[in-house]
CSV table of C-alpha atoms in Angstrom, one decimal:
chain,number,residue,atom,x,y,z
A,44,UNK,CA,0.0,0.0,0.0
A,45,UNK,CA,1.4,3.4,-1.0
A,46,UNK,CA,1.7,6.1,1.7
A,47,UNK,CA,-0.8,8.8,1.6
A,48,UNK,CA,0.2,12.1,0.0
A,49,UNK,CA,-1.5,15.4,-0.1
A,50,UNK,CA,-0.9,18.6,-2.0
A,51,UNK,CA,0.8,21.4,0.0
A,52,UNK,CA,-0.2,24.2,-2.4
A,53,UNK,CA,-0.5,27.4,-0.3
A,54,UNK,CA,1.5,26.0,2.5
A,55,UNK,CA,4.8,27.6,3.6
A,56,UNK,CA,7.7,25.6,5.0
A,57,UNK,CA,11.0,26.5,6.6
A,58,UNK,CA,13.8,24.0,6.4
A,59,UNK,CA,16.9,24.7,8.4
A,60,UNK,CA,20.2,23.4,7.0
A,61,UNK,CA,18.4,23.2,3.7
A,62,UNK,CA,21.2,23.8,1.3
A,63,UNK,CA,22.7,20.3,1.3
A,64,UNK,CA,22.1,16.7,2.3
A,65,UNK,CA,18.9,15.8,4.2
A,66,UNK,CA,17.6,19.3,4.3
A,67,UNK,CA,18.0,19.8,0.6
A,68,UNK,CA,16.1,16.5,-0.1
A,69,UNK,CA,13.3,17.6,2.2
A,70,UNK,CA,13.1,21.0,0.6
A,71,UNK,CA,12.8,19.4,-2.8
A,72,UNK,CA,10.1,17.0,-1.7
A,73,UNK,CA,8.1,19.9,-0.2
A,74,UNK,CA,8.4,21.9,-3.4
A,75,UNK,CA,7.3,18.8,-5.4
A,76,UNK,CA,4.1,18.8,-3.3
A,77,UNK,CA,3.4,22.5,-4.1
A,78,UNK,CA,4.7,24.2,-0.9
A,79,UNK,CA,6.7,27.4,-0.8
A,80,UNK,CA,10.0,26.8,1.0
A,81,UNK,CA,12.5,28.9,2.8
A,82,UNK,CA,15.9,27.2,3.3
A,83,UNK,CA,18.6,28.3,5.8
A,84,UNK,CA,22.3,27.7,6.0
A,85,UNK,CA,25.5,29.4,7.1
A,86,UNK,CA,27.2,29.5,3.7
A,87,UNK,CA,25.8,31.9,1.2
A,88,UNK,CA,27.4,30.2,-1.8
A,89,UNK,CA,25.8,26.9,-0.8
A,90,UNK,CA,22.4,28.6,-0.4
A,91,UNK,CA,22.7,30.2,-3.8
A,92,UNK,CA,23.5,26.9,-5.5
A,93,UNK,CA,20.7,25.2,-3.6
A,94,UNK,CA,18.1,27.8,-4.8
A,95,UNK,CA,19.2,27.2,-8.4
A,96,UNK,CA,19.0,23.4,-8.0
A,97,UNK,CA,15.7,23.5,-6.2
A,98,UNK,CA,14.2,25.9,-8.7
A,99,UNK,CA,15.1,23.5,-11.5
A,100,UNK,CA,14.9,26.1,-14.2
A,101,UNK,CA,11.2,26.4,-13.8
A,102,UNK,CA,10.3,30.0,-13.1
A,103,UNK,CA,7.0,29.1,-11.2
A,104,UNK,CA,8.9,26.6,-9.0
A,105,UNK,CA,11.8,29.1,-8.5
A,106,UNK,CA,9.3,31.7,-7.2
A,107,UNK,CA,8.5,29.3,-4.4
A,108,UNK,CA,11.9,28.9,-2.9
A,109,UNK,CA,13.9,31.5,-1.0
A,110,UNK,CA,17.1,31.4,1.0
A,111,UNK,CA,17.7,33.1,4.3
A,112,UNK,CA,21.3,33.0,5.6
A,113,UNK,CA,21.2,32.0,9.2
A,114,UNK,CA,23.3,30.4,11.9
A,115,UNK,CA,21.1,28.2,14.0
A,116,UNK,CA,23.2,29.1,17.1
A,117,UNK,CA,21.9,32.7,16.9
A,118,UNK,CA,18.4,33.4,18.1
A,119,UNK,CA,18.2,36.6,16.1
A,120,UNK,CA,19.0,34.7,12.9
A,121,UNK,CA,16.3,32.2,13.7
A,122,UNK,CA,13.7,34.9,14.2
A,123,UNK,CA,14.8,36.7,11.0
A,124,UNK,CA,14.4,33.5,9.0
A,125,UNK,CA,10.9,32.9,10.3
A,126,UNK,CA,10.1,36.5,9.5
A,127,UNK,CA,11.5,36.0,6.0
A,128,UNK,CA,9.0,33.2,5.5
A,129,UNK,CA,6.2,35.5,6.5
A,130,UNK,CA,7.5,38.4,4.4
A,131,UNK,CA,8.1,36.3,1.3
A,132,UNK,CA,5.1,33.9,1.4
A,133,UNK,CA,2.6,35.3,3.8
A,134,UNK,CA,3.0,33.0,6.8
A,135,UNK,CA,4.4,29.7,8.1
A,136,UNK,CA,2.9,26.2,8.3
A,137,UNK,CA,5.8,23.8,8.5
A,138,UNK,CA,9.1,24.0,10.4
A,139,UNK,CA,11.7,21.3,9.7
A,140,UNK,CA,14.6,21.6,12.1
A,141,UNK,CA,17.4,19.8,10.2
A,142,UNK,CA,20.5,22.0,10.8
A,143,UNK,CA,23.1,20.0,12.7
A,144,UNK,CA,26.7,19.5,13.2
A,145,UNK,CA,28.8,16.6,14.4
A,146,UNK,CA,32.2,16.9,15.9
A,147,UNK,CA,33.6,13.6,17.1
A,148,UNK,CA,36.2,13.4,19.8
A,149,UNK,CA,36.6,11.9,23.3
A,150,UNK,CA,35.5,14.0,26.2
A,151,UNK,CA,39.2,14.5,27.1
A,152,UNK,CA,40.0,15.7,23.7
A,153,UNK,CA,36.9,17.8,23.0
A,154,UNK,CA,37.5,21.5,23.6
A,155,UNK,CA,34.9,23.9,25.0
A,156,UNK,CA,34.3,25.6,21.7
A,157,UNK,CA,33.6,22.3,20.0
A,158,UNK,CA,31.2,21.3,22.7
A,159,UNK,CA,29.3,24.6,22.4
A,160,UNK,CA,29.1,24.3,18.6
A,161,UNK,CA,27.5,20.9,18.8
A,162,UNK,CA,25.1,21.7,21.6
A,163,UNK,CA,24.2,25.2,20.5
A,164,UNK,CA,23.5,24.1,16.9
A,165,UNK,CA,21.7,20.7,17.5
A,166,UNK,CA,19.7,21.6,20.6
A,167,UNK,CA,19.6,25.4,21.3
A,168,UNK,CA,19.1,26.1,17.6
A,169,UNK,CA,16.0,24.0,17.5
A,170,UNK,CA,14.6,25.9,20.5
A,171,UNK,CA,15.4,29.2,18.8
A,172,UNK,CA,13.5,28.3,15.6
A,173,UNK,CA,10.6,26.7,17.5
A,174,UNK,CA,10.3,29.7,19.8
A,175,UNK,CA,10.1,32.1,16.8
A,176,UNK,CA,7.8,29.9,14.7
A,177,UNK,CA,5.1,29.0,17.3
A,178,UNK,CA,3.3,32.3,17.1
A,179,UNK,CA,3.3,32.1,13.3
A,180,UNK,CA,2.0,28.5,13.4
A,181,UNK,CA,-0.8,29.4,15.8
A,182,UNK,CA,-1.7,32.3,13.6
A,183,UNK,CA,-2.3,29.9,10.8
A,184,UNK,CA,-4.5,27.6,12.9
A,185,UNK,CA,-1.9,24.9,13.4
A,186,UNK,CA,0.9,23.2,11.4
A,187,UNK,CA,3.8,20.9,11.7
A,188,UNK,CA,7.2,20.9,13.5
A,189,UNK,CA,9.5,18.0,12.5
A,190,UNK,CA,12.9,17.7,14.2
A,191,UNK,CA,15.6,15.7,12.5
A,192,UNK,CA,17.4,13.8,15.3
A,193,UNK,CA,19.5,10.7,15.2
A,194,UNK,CA,19.5,7.1,16.6
A,195,UNK,CA,22.7,8.4,18.4
A,196,UNK,CA,20.2,10.1,20.8
A,197,UNK,CA,19.3,6.6,22.2
A,198,UNK,CA,22.4,4.6,21.2
A,199,UNK,CA,25.5,6.5,22.5
A,200,UNK,CA,28.9,5.6,21.2
A,201,UNK,CA,32.4,6.6,22.2
A,202,UNK,CA,33.9,9.8,20.8
A,203,UNK,CA,30.4,11.3,20.4
A,204,UNK,CA,29.5,12.5,23.9
A,205,UNK,CA,28.5,15.9,22.7
A,206,UNK,CA,26.6,14.7,19.6
A,207,UNK,CA,24.8,12.0,21.5
A,208,UNK,CA,23.9,14.4,24.3
A,209,UNK,CA,22.6,16.9,21.8
A,210,UNK,CA,20.3,14.4,20.1
A,211,UNK,CA,19.1,12.8,23.4
A,212,UNK,CA,18.2,16.3,24.5
A,213,UNK,CA,16.5,17.0,21.2
A,214,UNK,CA,14.4,13.9,21.6
A,215,UNK,CA,13.2,15.0,25.0
A,216,UNK,CA,12.6,18.5,23.9
A,217,UNK,CA,10.5,17.3,21.0
A,218,UNK,CA,8.3,15.1,23.1
A,219,UNK,CA,7.7,17.9,25.7
A,220,UNK,CA,6.9,20.4,22.9
A,221,UNK,CA,4.5,17.9,21.3
A,222,UNK,CA,2.5,17.7,24.5
A,223,UNK,CA,2.5,21.5,24.9
A,224,UNK,CA,1.1,22.3,21.5
A,225,UNK,CA,-1.0,19.4,20.2
A,226,UNK,CA,-4.2,21.0,21.4
A,227,UNK,CA,-3.4,23.9,19.1
A,228,UNK,CA,-3.3,21.6,16.1
A,229,UNK,CA,0.5,21.9,15.9
A,230,UNK,CA,1.8,18.4,15.2
A,231,UNK,CA,5.3,17.8,16.5
A,232,UNK,CA,7.4,14.8,15.5
A,233,UNK,CA,11.0,13.6,15.7
A,234,UNK,CA,12.7,11.6,13.0
A,235,UNK,CA,15.7,9.5,14.1
A,236,UNK,CA,17.8,8.2,11.2
A,237,UNK,CA,20.7,5.8,11.4
A,238,UNK,CA,23.6,6.2,9.0
A,239,UNK,CA,22.8,8.5,6.1
A,240,UNK,CA,25.0,8.9,3.0
A,241,UNK,CA,25.6,12.6,3.3
A,242,UNK,CA,29.3,12.8,4.2
A,243,UNK,CA,28.2,13.8,7.7
A,244,UNK,CA,29.7,12.3,10.8
A,245,UNK,CA,31.8,9.1,10.9
A,246,UNK,CA,33.0,7.5,7.7
A,247,UNK,CA,32.8,3.9,6.9
A,248,UNK,CA,36.5,3.4,6.6
A,249,UNK,CA,39.1,3.8,3.8
A,250,UNK,CA,37.8,2.7,0.5
A,251,UNK,CA,34.3,1.7,1.9
A,252,UNK,CA,31.1,2.4,0.0
A,253,UNK,CA,28.1,4.2,1.3
A,254,UNK,CA,25.7,2.1,-0.8
A,255,UNK,CA,24.4,0.4,2.4
A,256,UNK,CA,23.4,3.7,4.0
A,257,UNK,CA,20.1,5.5,4.0
A,258,UNK,CA,19.8,8.2,1.3
A,259,UNK,CA,18.6,11.8,2.1
A,260,UNK,CA,15.5,11.0,0.0
A,261,UNK,CA,14.6,8.2,2.5
A,262,UNK,CA,14.4,10.8,5.2
A,263,UNK,CA,12.5,13.2,3.1
A,264,UNK,CA,9.9,10.4,2.4
A,265,UNK,CA,9.4,10.0,6.2
A,266,UNK,CA,8.9,13.7,6.6
A,267,UNK,CA,6.3,13.8,3.8
A,268,UNK,CA,4.5,10.8,5.2
A,269,UNK,CA,4.3,12.5,8.6
A,270,UNK,CA,2.9,15.6,7.1
A,271,UNK,CA,0.3,13.6,5.1
A,272,UNK,CA,-0.7,11.4,8.1
A,273,UNK,CA,-4.4,11.6,9.1
A,274,UNK,CA,-5.0,14.2,11.7
A,275,UNK,CA,-6.6,11.9,14.2
A,276,UNK,CA,-3.3,10.3,15.1
A,277,UNK,CA,0.3,11.5,15.6
A,278,UNK,CA,3.4,9.4,15.0
A,279,UNK,CA,5.5,11.4,17.4
A,280,UNK,CA,8.8,9.5,16.9
A,281,UNK,CA,10.0,7.6,13.9
A,282,UNK,CA,13.2,5.5,13.8
A,283,UNK,CA,14.6,4.7,10.4
A,284,UNK,CA,17.8,2.7,9.8
A,285,UNK,CA,19.5,0.9,6.9
A,286,UNK,CA,18.0,-2.4,6.0
A,287,UNK,CA,21.3,-4.1,5.7
A,288,UNK,CA,24.1,-2.4,7.6
A,289,UNK,CA,27.7,-3.4,7.1
A,290,UNK,CA,28.6,-6.5,9.1
A,291,UNK,CA,31.3,-5.8,11.7
């Protein structure tokens, strides 16, 4: 049975970290369903390239994508990106918190700056965007917040204390927020992927192939399925992992 889909024409989405990888795939899927999409990122050149790719040479589609340069660690940047969605497209219906960073080192080797970069991006950044977006979602009568977490949030591993802590915190934050706003018809979910072939995080070893890993499009499909899910029920946490991981 094919998953349900629904047209998102007239809906406005904001995808953090939308210039590459998982965020780029999610932005493309949202555009395919008719949504207008604002993407954020720290690198303007990557954003410019992503807007061209997402527009696909179609002027009507290109008119539905906009880039707002933002560092998720900065609350003012988050507020400005949300405001950009309102200014460009008239409101906000969907927030995808995808921006993330992974710095992998033992606790003894991790410096304070690296710790803050991971925690402030992966956890505080989600709070900043949610805090700015909630009034806009309420003004539209509801909407969706989908946070891209990781299986590392429940399966910690050595050299990833900061990353695992940030994702465990994100999982808890997501569930608390879900309970706070579900009566407002704001549906909050958390997607927890395993290994994704994006070049992010730990490699598979010298000369190894990423063919066994999830693709960004797999995560985008989960996001679209959540948005299309019947309103009477809420899948609040989705775990997705490669079907056949490498044998160790």
